[in-house]
Coordinates of C-alpha atoms in Angstrom, one line a residue:
Chain A
M158 CA -43.6 -47.9 37.1
A159 CA -44.4 -47.6 33.5
G160 CA -41.6 -50.1 33.0
I161 CA -43.5 -53.3 32.9
R162 CA -46.4 -52.0 31.0
T163 CA -44.2 -50.6 28.3
A164 CA -42.0 -53.6 28.3
R165 CA -44.8 -55.9 27.5
R166 CA -46.1 -53.7 24.9
Y167 CA -42.8 -53.9 23.2
I168 CA -42.2 -57.5 23.6
F169 CA -45.5 -58.4 22.1
P170 CA -46.2 -55.6 19.7
E171 CA -48.0 -57.7 17.1
G172 CA -51.4 -58.4 18.5
R173 CA -52.2 -54.8 19.0
F174 CA -51.8 -53.6 15.5
T175 CA -51.3 -56.5 13.1
L176 CA -54.9 -56.9 12.5
G177 CA -54.5 -60.0 10.4
M178 CA -57.5 -62.1 11.1
R179 CA -57.3 -65.7 11.7
A180 CA -60.4 -67.5 12.4
S181 CA -60.8 -69.0 15.8
R182 CA -64.0 -71.0 15.6
I183 CA -64.6 -70.9 19.3
I184 CA -67.7 -68.8 19.2
Q185 CA -70.2 -69.0 16.5
H186 CA -70.6 -65.8 14.5
S187 CA -74.2 -65.3 15.2
N188 CA -73.4 -65.0 18.9
A189 CA -70.1 -63.2 18.3
Y190 CA -71.7 -59.9 17.5
L191 CA -73.9 -60.0 20.6
L192 CA -70.9 -60.9 22.8
I193 CA -68.7 -58.2 21.2
A194 CA -71.4 -55.7 21.6
A195 CA -71.9 -56.6 25.3
F196 CA -68.1 -56.4 25.9
L197 CA -67.7 -53.1 24.1
F198 CA -70.7 -51.7 25.9
L199 CA -69.2 -52.5 29.3
A200 CA -65.8 -51.3 28.3
L201 CA -66.9 -48.1 26.8
L202 CA -69.6 -47.3 29.3
P203 CA -67.4 -45.4 31.8
V204 CA -65.9 -43.3 29.0
F205 CA -69.3 -42.5 27.6
W206 CA -70.7 -41.8 31.0
M207 CA -67.9 -39.3 31.7
F208 CA -68.7 -37.4 28.5
S209 CA -72.4 -37.6 28.9
N210 CA -72.5 -36.3 32.5
A211 CA -70.1 -33.5 31.8
F212 CA -72.9 -31.9 29.8
K213 CA -75.8 -32.6 32.2
T214 CA -77.4 -30.2 34.6
L215 CA -77.4 -31.0 38.3
E216 CA -81.2 -31.7 38.1
Q217 CA -80.7 -34.2 35.4
M218 CA -77.9 -36.0 37.1
R219 CA -80.2 -36.4 40.1
I220 CA -82.6 -38.5 38.0
T221 CA -81.3 -42.0 38.5
F222 CA -84.3 -43.8 37.1
P223 CA -84.9 -44.2 34.2
I224 CA -81.2 -43.9 33.2
Q225 CA -80.6 -40.6 31.5
W226 CA -78.2 -41.7 28.7
F227 CA -77.9 -38.4 27.0
P228 CA -77.7 -34.9 28.4
N229 CA -81.0 -33.0 27.9
P230 CA -80.7 -30.1 28.0
V231 CA -77.0 -29.7 27.2
T232 CA -75.2 -27.4 29.5
F233 CA -71.6 -26.0 29.6
E234 CA -72.0 -24.8 33.1
N235 CA -70.0 -27.7 34.5
F236 CA -67.0 -26.8 32.4
A237 CA -67.1 -23.2 33.6
D238 CA -67.4 -24.2 37.3
G239 CA -64.7 -26.8 37.1
W240 CA -62.4 -24.4 35.3
R241 CA -62.8 -21.8 38.0
A242 CA -62.0 -24.2 40.8
R243 CA -58.3 -24.5 40.1
D244 CA -55.5 -22.9 38.0
W245 CA -55.7 -25.6 35.4
L246 CA -53.4 -23.9 32.9
L247 CA -50.7 -23.8 35.6
H248 CA -51.1 -27.5 36.2
L249 CA -51.0 -28.2 32.5
R250 CA -47.8 -26.2 32.2
N251 CA -46.3 -28.2 35.2
T252 CA -47.3 -31.5 33.5
L253 CA -45.6 -30.5 30.3
M254 CA -42.6 -29.2 32.1
L255 CA -42.3 -32.5 34.0
A256 CA -42.6 -34.4 30.7
V257 CA -39.9 -32.3 29.0
F258 CA -37.5 -32.3 32.1
V259 CA -37.7 -36.1 32.2
L260 CA -37.9 -36.8 28.5
L261 CA -34.9 -35.0 27.1
P262 CA -32.2 -36.2 29.6
T263 CA -33.7 -39.7 29.7
M264 CA -33.6 -40.0 26.0
A265 CA -30.0 -38.7 25.7
S266 CA -28.7 -41.0 28.3
C267 CA -30.8 -44.1 27.3
V268 CA -29.8 -43.7 23.7
L269 CA -26.1 -43.8 24.6
A270 CA -26.6 -46.8 26.9
A271 CA -28.7 -48.6 24.3
Y272 CA -26.2 -48.0 21.6
A273 CA -23.4 -49.5 23.8
F274 CA -25.6 -52.5 24.5
A275 CA -26.7 -53.0 20.9
R276 CA -23.7 -52.1 18.9
M277 CA -20.6 -52.5 21.0
R278 CA -18.8 -55.5 22.3
F279 CA -17.5 -55.4 25.8
P280 CA -16.9 -57.9 28.6
G281 CA -20.0 -58.4 30.8
S282 CA -22.5 -56.9 28.3
E283 CA -24.9 -59.8 28.7
L284 CA -24.7 -59.7 32.4
L285 CA -25.4 -56.0 32.5
M286 CA -28.3 -56.4 30.1
M287 CA -29.8 -59.0 32.5
L288 CA -29.3 -56.5 35.3
N289 CA -31.2 -54.0 33.2
I290 CA -34.0 -56.4 32.5
S291 CA -34.2 -57.2 36.2
L292 CA -34.5 -53.5 37.1
M293 CA -37.2 -53.2 34.5
L294 CA -39.3 -55.6 36.6
M295 CA -38.6 -53.8 39.9
P296 CA -41.5 -51.8 41.4
D297 CA -40.7 -48.2 42.1
F298 CA -41.8 -48.6 45.7
V299 CA -38.6 -50.7 46.5
T300 CA -36.3 -47.7 46.1
M301 CA -38.8 -44.9 46.8
V302 CA -38.0 -44.0 50.4
P303 CA -34.1 -44.0 50.3
R304 CA -34.3 -42.0 47.1
Y305 CA -36.5 -39.4 48.7
V306 CA -34.3 -39.2 51.8
M307 CA -31.3 -38.7 49.4
M308 CA -33.0 -35.9 47.5
A309 CA -34.1 -34.3 50.7
R310 CA -30.5 -34.3 52.0
L311 CA -29.3 -32.7 48.8
G312 CA -31.9 -30.0 49.3
W313 CA -33.7 -30.8 46.0
I314 CA -37.3 -31.0 47.4
G315 CA -39.3 -28.2 46.0
T316 CA -37.1 -27.9 42.9
W317 CA -37.3 -29.7 39.5
L318 CA -33.9 -31.4 40.1
P319 CA -35.4 -34.7 41.3
A320 CA -37.0 -34.9 37.8
I321 CA -33.9 -33.8 35.9
I322 CA -30.9 -35.3 37.6
P323 CA -32.0 -39.0 37.8
S324 CA -33.2 -38.7 34.2
M325 CA -29.7 -37.9 33.1
L326 CA -28.6 -41.2 34.5
A327 CA -30.6 -43.4 32.2
L328 CA -33.0 -44.4 35.0
N329 CA -35.5 -45.9 32.5
P330 CA -34.5 -49.6 32.1
A331 CA -37.5 -50.2 29.8
M332 CA -36.4 -47.5 27.4
V333 CA -32.8 -48.8 27.4
F334 CA -34.1 -52.3 26.6
V335 CA -36.5 -51.2 23.9
L336 CA -34.0 -48.9 22.1
R337 CA -31.4 -51.6 22.3
Q338 CA -33.8 -54.1 20.6
F339 CA -34.5 -51.6 17.9
F340 CA -30.9 -50.5 17.4
R341 CA -29.6 -53.9 16.9
A342 CA -32.2 -54.7 14.3
I343 CA -30.8 -51.9 12.1
P344 CA -28.6 -53.4 9.4
N345 CA -25.0 -53.4 10.4
E346 CA -23.8 -52.7 6.9
L347 CA -24.9 -49.1 7.2
S348 CA -22.8 -48.3 10.2
E349 CA -19.9 -50.4 8.9
A350 CA -19.8 -48.4 5.7
A351 CA -19.8 -45.2 7.7
R352 CA -17.0 -46.5 9.9
L353 CA -14.9 -47.3 6.9
D354 CA -15.4 -43.7 5.8
G355 CA -13.9 -42.7 9.1
C356 CA -17.0 -41.9 11.2
N357 CA -16.7 -42.6 14.9
D358 CA -19.4 -44.1 17.1
L359 CA -21.0 -40.8 18.1
V360 CA -21.3 -39.8 14.4
I361 CA -22.8 -43.1 13.5
L362 CA -25.2 -42.9 16.3
W363 CA -26.3 -39.3 15.4
R364 CA -26.3 -39.7 11.6
I365 CA -27.4 -43.2 11.0
I366 CA -29.0 -44.8 14.1
I367 CA -31.1 -42.0 15.4
P368 CA -32.6 -41.0 12.1
L369 CA -33.6 -44.6 11.5
A370 CA -35.0 -44.9 15.0
K371 CA -37.3 -41.9 14.8
P372 CA -40.5 -43.9 15.1
I373 CA -39.4 -45.6 18.3
L374 CA -38.1 -42.3 19.7
A375 CA -41.4 -40.7 18.9
L376 CA -43.1 -43.5 20.8
Q377 CA -40.9 -42.7 23.8
V378 CA -42.1 -39.1 23.6
V379 CA -45.7 -40.4 23.8
L380 CA -44.9 -42.8 26.7
I381 CA -43.1 -40.3 28.8
T382 CA -45.7 -37.6 28.3
S383 CA -48.3 -40.2 29.2
W384 CA -46.3 -41.0 32.4
A385 CA -46.2 -37.3 33.3
W386 CA -49.9 -37.1 32.7
N387 CA -50.7 -40.2 34.8
D388 CA -48.2 -40.6 37.5
L389 CA -49.2 -39.7 41.0
L390 CA -46.3 -41.0 43.1
F391 CA -43.6 -38.7 41.8
P392 CA -45.7 -35.5 42.1
L393 CA -46.9 -36.5 45.5
L394 CA -43.3 -36.8 46.7
Y395 CA -41.5 -34.0 44.8
L396 CA -44.0 -31.6 43.3
K397 CA -46.3 -31.0 46.3
D398 CA -45.9 -27.3 46.2
K399 CA -49.1 -25.7 44.7
S400 CA -47.1 -23.9 42.0
M401 CA -45.5 -27.2 40.9
Q402 CA -48.5 -29.6 40.9
T403 CA -49.3 -31.6 37.8
L404 CA -52.7 -32.3 36.4
T405 CA -53.1 -35.6 38.2
L406 CA -52.1 -34.2 41.5
A407 CA -54.5 -31.3 41.0
M408 CA -57.3 -33.7 40.1
M409 CA -56.6 -35.5 43.3
G410 CA -57.3 -32.3 45.3
F411 CA -60.3 -31.6 43.1
I412 CA -61.8 -35.1 43.6
G413 CA -61.0 -35.1 47.3
S414 CA -62.8 -31.9 47.9
R415 CA -66.0 -33.1 46.2
G416 CA -69.5 -32.9 47.6
D417 CA -72.5 -34.4 46.0
T418 CA -73.0 -31.2 44.1
Q419 CA -69.6 -31.3 42.5
W420 CA -70.1 -34.3 40.2
G421 CA -70.8 -32.2 37.1
P422 CA -67.7 -30.1 37.3
M423 CA -65.7 -33.2 38.1
M424 CA -66.9 -35.0 35.0
A425 CA -66.2 -31.9 32.9
M426 CA -62.7 -31.6 34.2
S427 CA -62.1 -35.3 33.7
V428 CA -63.1 -34.8 30.1
L429 CA -60.7 -31.8 29.7
V430 CA -57.9 -33.6 31.4
S431 CA -58.4 -36.8 29.5
L432 CA -59.0 -35.6 25.9
P433 CA -55.4 -34.5 25.1
M434 CA -54.0 -37.7 26.4
M435 CA -56.5 -39.8 24.5
A436 CA -55.6 -38.0 21.4
L437 CA -51.9 -38.4 22.0
S438 CA -52.3 -42.1 22.6
Y439 CA -54.2 -42.5 19.4
Y440 CA -51.6 -40.6 17.5
G441 CA -48.9 -42.6 19.3
Q442 CA -50.3 -45.9 18.0
R443 CA -49.3 -44.9 14.5
Y444 CA -45.7 -44.6 15.6
F445 CA -46.0 -47.9 17.4
T446 CA -47.0 -49.7 14.2
E447 CA -44.4 -47.8 12.1
G448 CA -41.7 -48.6 14.6
F449 CA -42.2 -52.3 14.4
T450 CA -42.9 -52.5 10.8
L451 CA -39.6 -50.8 10.1
T452 CA -37.7 -53.4 12.2
G453 CA -39.3 -56.1 10.1
I454 CA -37.6 -54.8 7.0
K455 CA -34.2 -56.1 8.1
G456 CA -33.2 -59.5 6.7
Chain B
M211 CA -26.3 -67.7 32.5
T212 CA -27.5 -67.1 29.0
S213 CA -31.0 -66.2 28.2
P214 CA -32.6 -66.0 24.8
I215 CA -33.4 -62.4 25.4
L216 CA -29.7 -61.7 25.4
S217 CA -28.3 -64.3 23.1
G218 CA -30.4 -63.7 20.0
P219 CA -28.7 -62.9 16.8
Q220 CA -26.8 -59.7 17.0
P221 CA -26.1 -58.2 13.6
G222 CA -22.4 -57.7 13.0
L223 CA -21.4 -58.6 16.5
G224 CA -20.2 -62.0 15.7
P225 CA -17.6 -63.9 17.7
A226 CA -14.1 -62.3 18.0
G227 CA -12.1 -62.7 14.8
D228 CA -15.2 -63.2 12.7
P229 CA -13.8 -63.2 9.2
G230 CA -16.7 -61.1 7.9
L231 CA -15.7 -58.1 10.0
P232 CA -13.0 -55.6 9.3
N233 CA -9.8 -56.5 11.1
R234 CA -9.5 -53.4 13.1
W235 CA -12.9 -53.9 14.7
A236 CA -12.2 -57.5 15.5
R237 CA -8.6 -57.4 16.6
G238 CA -6.1 -55.1 18.1
R239 CA -8.5 -52.5 19.4
S240 CA -6.9 -49.6 21.1
F241 CA -7.4 -48.9 24.8
R242 CA -9.6 -45.9 24.0
R243 CA -11.6 -48.1 21.7
R244 CA -12.1 -50.7 24.4
M245 CA -13.1 -48.1 27.0
L246 CA -15.6 -46.4 24.7
P247 CA -18.6 -48.7 25.5
F248 CA -18.1 -48.0 29.2
L249 CA -18.0 -44.3 28.5
F250 CA -21.4 -44.6 26.7
L251 CA -22.7 -46.6 29.7
L252 CA -21.3 -44.2 32.3
P253 CA -24.6 -42.4 33.0
W254 CA -26.4 -45.8 33.2
F255 CA -23.7 -47.1 35.6
V256 CA -23.9 -44.1 37.8
G257 CA -27.7 -44.3 37.8
V258 CA -27.8 -48.0 38.7
L259 CA -25.3 -47.4 41.6
T260 CA -26.8 -44.3 43.0
F261 CA -30.5 -44.6 42.4
Q262 CA -31.0 -48.4 42.4
A263 CA -28.2 -50.3 44.2
Y264 CA -27.7 -47.8 47.0
P265 CA -31.4 -47.4 47.9
I266 CA -31.8 -51.2 48.0
L267 CA -28.8 -51.6 50.4
D268 CA -29.9 -48.6 52.4
S269 CA -33.4 -50.1 52.8
F270 CA -31.8 -53.4 53.9
Y271 CA -29.8 -51.7 56.6
H272 CA -32.7 -49.5 57.8
S273 CA -35.1 -52.4 57.8
F274 CA -33.3 -53.5 61.0
T275 CA -33.7 -50.2 62.7
I276 CA -36.1 -47.7 64.1
Y277 CA -35.6 -44.6 62.0
D278 CA -37.6 -41.4 61.7
V279 CA -35.1 -39.3 59.6
F280 CA -34.7 -36.7 62.2
Q281 CA -32.8 -38.8 64.7
P282 CA -30.1 -41.4 64.0
A283 CA -31.3 -44.9 63.3
K284 CA -31.5 -47.3 66.2
W285 CA -30.7 -51.0 65.7
I286 CA -33.5 -53.3 66.7
G287 CA -32.7 -56.5 64.8
L288 CA -35.5 -58.4 63.2
R289 CA -38.3 -56.6 65.0
N290 CA -39.6 -54.8 62.0
Y291 CA -40.0 -58.1 60.2
V292 CA -41.4 -60.0 63.1
N293 CA -43.8 -57.4 64.1
L294 CA -44.8 -56.5 60.6
A295 CA -48.5 -56.9 61.1
E296 CA -48.7 -55.7 64.7
H297 CA -50.4 -52.4 63.7
D298 CA -54.0 -52.6 62.7
Y299 CA -53.3 -50.3 59.7
T300 CA -50.5 -52.5 58.4
R301 CA -52.4 -55.7 58.9
K302 CA -55.4 -54.4 57.0
A303 CA -53.3 -53.2 54.1
L304 CA -51.5 -56.5 53.9
T305 CA -54.8 -58.4 53.9
N306 CA -56.2 -56.1 51.2
T307 CA -53.1 -56.6 49.1
F308 CA -53.3 -60.3 49.5
I309 CA -57.0 -60.4 48.5
F310 CA -56.3 -58.1 45.6
V311 CA -53.5 -60.2 44.3
V312 CA -55.3 -63.5 44.7
V313 CA -58.5 -62.3 43.0
S314 CA -57.4 -59.7 40.5
V315 CA -54.5 -61.5 39.0
P316 CA -56.3 -64.7 38.0
G317 CA -59.5 -62.8 37.3
G318 CA -57.6 -60.4 35.0
L319 CA -56.1 -63.4 33.2
V320 CA -59.4 -65.0 32.6
V321 CA -61.2 -61.9 31.6
G322 CA -58.3 -60.8 29.4
L323 CA -58.3 -64.2 27.7
L324 CA -62.0 -64.1 27.1
Q325 CA -61.8 -60.5 25.6
A326 CA -58.9 -61.5 23.4
L327 CA -60.8 -64.6 22.1
L328 CA -63.8 -62.4 21.4
L329 CA -61.8 -59.9 19.5
N330 CA -60.2 -62.7 17.5
V331 CA -63.4 -64.0 16.0
K332 CA -63.5 -63.4 12.3
V333 CA -66.4 -61.1 11.8
R334 CA -67.0 -58.0 9.8
G335 CA -66.0 -54.8 11.4
L336 CA -63.4 -56.5 13.6
Q337 CA -60.8 -53.7 13.1
L338 CA -63.3 -51.1 14.3
F339 CA -64.2 -53.3 17.3
R340 CA -60.5 -53.6 18.2
T341 CA -59.9 -49.9 17.9
L342 CA -62.9 -49.2 20.2
A343 CA -61.7 -51.8 22.7
L344 CA -58.5 -49.9 23.1
V345 CA -60.2 -46.6 23.9
P346 CA -60.7 -47.1 27.6
G347 CA -57.0 -47.8 28.0
T348 CA -56.2 -44.3 26.7
V349 CA -58.1 -42.5 29.4
P350 CA -55.7 -41.1 32.0
V351 CA -56.0 -42.4 35.5
A352 CA -57.3 -39.1 36.9
G353 CA -60.3 -39.1 34.5
A354 CA -60.9 -42.8 35.0
A355 CA -60.8 -42.4 38.8
A356 CA -63.3 -39.6 38.8
V357 CA -65.9 -41.4 36.6
I358 CA -65.5 -44.7 38.4
L359 CA -66.1 -42.9 41.6
F360 CA -69.2 -41.5 40.1
I361 CA -70.4 -44.8 38.8
W362 CA -70.1 -46.5 42.2
S363 CA -71.4 -43.6 44.2
P364 CA -74.3 -44.7 46.5
S365 CA -76.9 -42.1 45.6
L366 CA -76.4 -41.2 41.9
G367 CA -74.2 -44.1 40.8
L368 CA -75.0 -46.3 37.8
I369 CA -74.2 -49.5 39.7
N370 CA -76.8 -48.9 42.4
T371 CA -79.4 -47.8 39.7
V372 CA -78.8 -51.1 37.9
L373 CA -79.1 -53.0 41.2
K374 CA -82.4 -51.2 41.8
I375 CA -83.7 -52.2 38.3
L376 CA -82.7 -55.8 39.0
G377 CA -84.7 -55.7 42.2
F378 CA -82.2 -54.8 45.0
P379 CA -83.7 -51.4 46.0
K380 CA -81.5 -50.9 48.9
G381 CA -78.2 -50.6 47.0
Q382 CA -74.8 -50.6 48.5
A383 CA -72.6 -47.8 50.0
W384 CA -69.6 -49.3 48.0
L385 CA -67.0 -46.7 48.6
T386 CA -67.8 -45.8 52.1
D387 CA -67.9 -49.4 53.3
P388 CA -64.5 -50.5 54.7
V389 CA -65.1 -54.1 53.6
M390 CA -66.7 -53.5 50.2
V391 CA -64.4 -50.7 49.0
K392 CA -61.5 -53.0 48.0
W393 CA -63.8 -54.9 45.6
V394 CA -64.3 -51.7 43.6
F395 CA -60.6 -51.6 42.9
I396 CA -60.5 -55.4 42.2
V397 CA -63.2 -55.0 39.6
M398 CA -61.4 -52.0 38.2
A399 CA -58.2 -53.9 37.9
I400 CA -59.8 -56.9 36.3
Q401 CA -61.6 -54.9 33.7
G402 CA -58.8 -52.4 33.0
G403 CA -55.9 -54.9 32.7
L404 CA -53.8 -55.0 29.6
G405 CA -53.8 -58.7 29.5
M406 CA -56.1 -58.7 26.5
L407 CA -53.5 -57.1 24.2
I408 CA -50.9 -59.8 25.0
F409 CA -53.4 -62.6 24.5
L410 CA -54.5 -61.1 21.3
A411 CA -50.9 -61.0 20.2
G412 CA -50.5 -64.6 21.2
L413 CA -53.6 -65.6 19.2
Q414 CA -52.1 -64.2 16.0
N415 CA -49.1 -66.5 16.5
V416 CA -51.1 -69.7 16.7
P417 CA -50.5 -71.4 13.3
Q418 CA -53.6 -71.8 11.2
E419 CA -52.5 -75.4 10.4
L420 CA -53.2 -76.5 13.9
Y421 CA -56.8 -75.3 13.6
D422 CA -57.1 -76.9 10.3
A423 CA -55.8 -80.2 11.6
A424 CA -58.1 -80.1 14.6
K425 CA -61.0 -79.5 12.3
I426 CA -60.1 -82.4 10.0
D427 CA -59.9 -84.6 13.1
G428 CA -63.4 -83.5 13.9
A429 CA -62.7 -81.5 17.0
K430 CA -65.5 -79.4 18.4
S431 CA -64.7 -75.7 19.0
I432 CA -64.5 -76.2 22.7
Q433 CA -62.1 -79.1 22.2
T434 CA -60.0 -76.9 19.9
L435 CA -59.9 -74.2 22.6
F436 CA -58.5 -76.6 25.2
T437 CA -56.2 -78.7 23.0
V438 CA -54.8 -76.1 20.5
T439 CA -55.5 -72.5 21.6
L440 CA -54.8 -72.6 25.3
P441 CA -51.6 -74.7 25.1
M442 CA -50.3 -72.4 22.4
L443 CA -51.1 -69.4 24.6
T444 CA -49.3 -70.7 27.7
P445 CA -46.2 -68.5 27.1
Y446 CA -48.4 -65.5 27.0
T447 CA -50.3 -66.6 30.0
L448 CA -47.1 -66.9 31.9
F449 CA -45.9 -63.5 30.8
N450 CA -49.3 -62.0 31.8
L451 CA -49.2 -63.7 35.1
L452 CA -45.7 -62.4 36.0
T453 CA -46.3 -58.9 34.9
S454 CA -49.7 -58.6 36.5
L455 CA -48.3 -59.9 39.7
I456 CA -45.8 -57.1 39.8
G457 CA -48.4 -54.7 38.6
A458 CA -50.6 -55.6 41.5
F459 CA -47.9 -54.4 43.9
Q460 CA -47.6 -51.2 42.0
M461 CA -51.2 -50.2 42.3
F462 CA -51.3 -46.8 43.9
S463 CA -52.8 -44.0 41.9
A464 CA -56.4 -45.1 41.6
P465 CA -57.0 -45.7 45.4
M466 CA -55.1 -42.5 46.2
L467 CA -57.2 -40.5 43.8
M468 CA -60.5 -42.1 44.7
T469 CA -60.5 -42.9 48.4
G470 CA -57.1 -41.9 49.7
G471 CA -56.9 -45.5 51.0
G472 CA -60.0 -45.2 53.1
P473 CA -62.4 -45.6 54.7
A474 CA -60.6 -46.9 57.7
G475 CA -57.8 -48.3 55.6
G476 CA -60.3 -50.4 53.6
S477 CA -58.6 -49.6 50.3
T478 CA -55.0 -49.2 51.4
F479 CA -52.7 -51.5 49.3
Y480 CA -49.0 -52.3 49.4
G481 CA -47.6 -49.2 47.7
Q482 CA -49.6 -46.8 49.8
L483 CA -48.6 -48.8 52.9
I484 CA -44.9 -48.1 52.3
Y485 CA -45.7 -44.5 51.3
E486 CA -47.7 -43.8 54.5
N487 CA -45.4 -45.5 56.8
A488 CA -42.5 -43.5 55.5
F489 CA -44.0 -40.1 54.8
R490 CA -46.9 -39.8 57.2
Y491 CA -45.8 -41.8 60.3
F492 CA -42.1 -41.4 59.7
K493 CA -41.6 -45.1 60.4
M494 CA -38.7 -45.4 57.9
G495 CA -37.5 -48.7 59.4
H496 CA -40.9 -50.3 58.9
A497 CA -41.1 -48.9 55.4
A498 CA -37.7 -50.2 54.7
A499 CA -38.7 -53.7 55.8
L500 CA -41.8 -53.5 53.6
S501 CA -39.6 -52.3 50.7
W502 CA -37.3 -55.2 51.1
I503 CA -40.0 -57.7 51.2
L504 CA -41.3 -56.2 47.9
F505 CA -37.7 -56.4 46.5
V506 CA -37.5 -60.1 47.3
I507 CA -40.9 -60.7 45.7
S508 CA -39.8 -58.9 42.5
M509 CA -36.5 -60.8 42.5
V510 CA -38.4 -64.1 42.7
I511 CA -40.5 -62.9 39.7
V512 CA -37.3 -61.8 37.8
V513 CA -35.8 -65.3 38.3
A514 CA -39.0 -66.8 37.1
V515 CA -38.9 -64.6 34.1
F516 CA -35.3 -65.6 33.2
R517 CA -35.9 -69.3 33.9
T518 CA -38.9 -69.4 31.6
S519 CA -38.1 -66.7 29.1
A520 CA -37.0 -69.3 26.5
S521 CA -40.7 -70.2 26.1
W522 CA -42.2 -66.7 25.9
V523 CA -39.8 -64.1 24.7
Y524 CA -40.6 -62.6 21.4
Y525 CA -37.3 -61.4 19.9
E526 CA -37.7 -58.6 17.5
G527 CA -34.5 -59.3 15.5
G528 CA -35.2 -63.1 15.4
N529 CA -35.0 -64.9 12.1

């Protein structure tokens, strides 16, 4: 599901971070500030509103006119109420477990596949890469039902195996594609020199390719964590048990059980659930830039 | 069957016998050596066969049956496809999806383009503006769902407050109205799309000379937009179009979190339709038919991607 989004981030990395400015004289500057302000206001309003209302009292939330932009008085009651409603630490732990269980096997298997695609010659490699790109564009819903039936037959529902086993099988075509693009941009002279020194492919991969690919691998950590933090379909199917629910699934229950009086705690918990991910995404952007600046070094 | 995605320059992987490569790599490779790539690809192969190919074939078979998991599947021919929309629930979801695709895909393109153009104007503080513009995209879906639910809520919501200020005192029960509710998600998709980033990337790649030339020729800014910027952006537009089309069929989390698809199926879209058919009503045959239709749609998009990729693919190792 993250496939397409990630793919297009990779395919067009420049715009996001190469902030070289070229004038487009479409809009006159005098109006530009006004338009940018309006756009940013609309875009940031929901984020601001979430933070603002997390600190409002119920009485203040009830005042709809005039719009109460800032909490006055500031209260932390919403956080206390929201915190008590669910075992959030358990859900946080489950989210992190899901991220780790998916991340480690996925990365190991995708690195191997990407190395083969990028650095080895074998019949059918182009065709298989096309297959990989096609799979990248295939919605999860296409294979969802038979996969579930398969897992159920194997007796894996209610365990972490549906997260771990498919991850061992490089079931992340976007990651394979991105790593392959990165690997093949690493100068070949390095690995050839190592090969002449008698290193085999596994050693070259471990000693040369992976250390150079650190930024792109760090980015994968951010992306998979973000998936575990955001995805609802996988937890709905495989982590339904109370003790295995992730933050998103817990939020679904929390939002679903709302009454009019619950808005404050809901905003407070949204803030708490969102903040770590917002921080991680911000931190991930650095690796993003670094990753693609590094590839640029090659001649 | 070559595509520029695949046939870009590959460092060190020149044609067989490339004189620049050591002999033992180019020629006379041992059996073990030749099998090594396949060994590296073994997990990938197994994954593709078991979790991609098999489910697709399995769906294909079951799409011609009545199947509830508990009893053996019963062959019914094309009935699942012919009667696809016979249930009110399915018909509603298909209609919703259709409206969603038709409005949010072009809408997202236009809005994304406008946002990108705006964030490409050379003004002071641009870098800060771009950073701020990226903030909403970092909010996880659970948080976004909660706050958007709040903003659209009938009694305390910001939208109805603004409507009141503008002189519509009655407001709208957006999320509890089976007809209106899908528009909340359409607006959400249009505003929250990632198209802006792609367009912004595209704008950086428009050569400055073209703008200069247009200026010398005395083109007005609106003429420049239509004769230089938009034509130069077409590859990015195409890419955005194809990915947002697939994205539209992937939409699932937001409606599940906010409305659960309700009220009365008013915000049920394609993904949830498959999900509910399979796991709530145990109509696996029906779900399989829907999965297969989605598979065919994504294959059409894949073919379109490969057919047109020459014009839009940005190849990292290029040059």
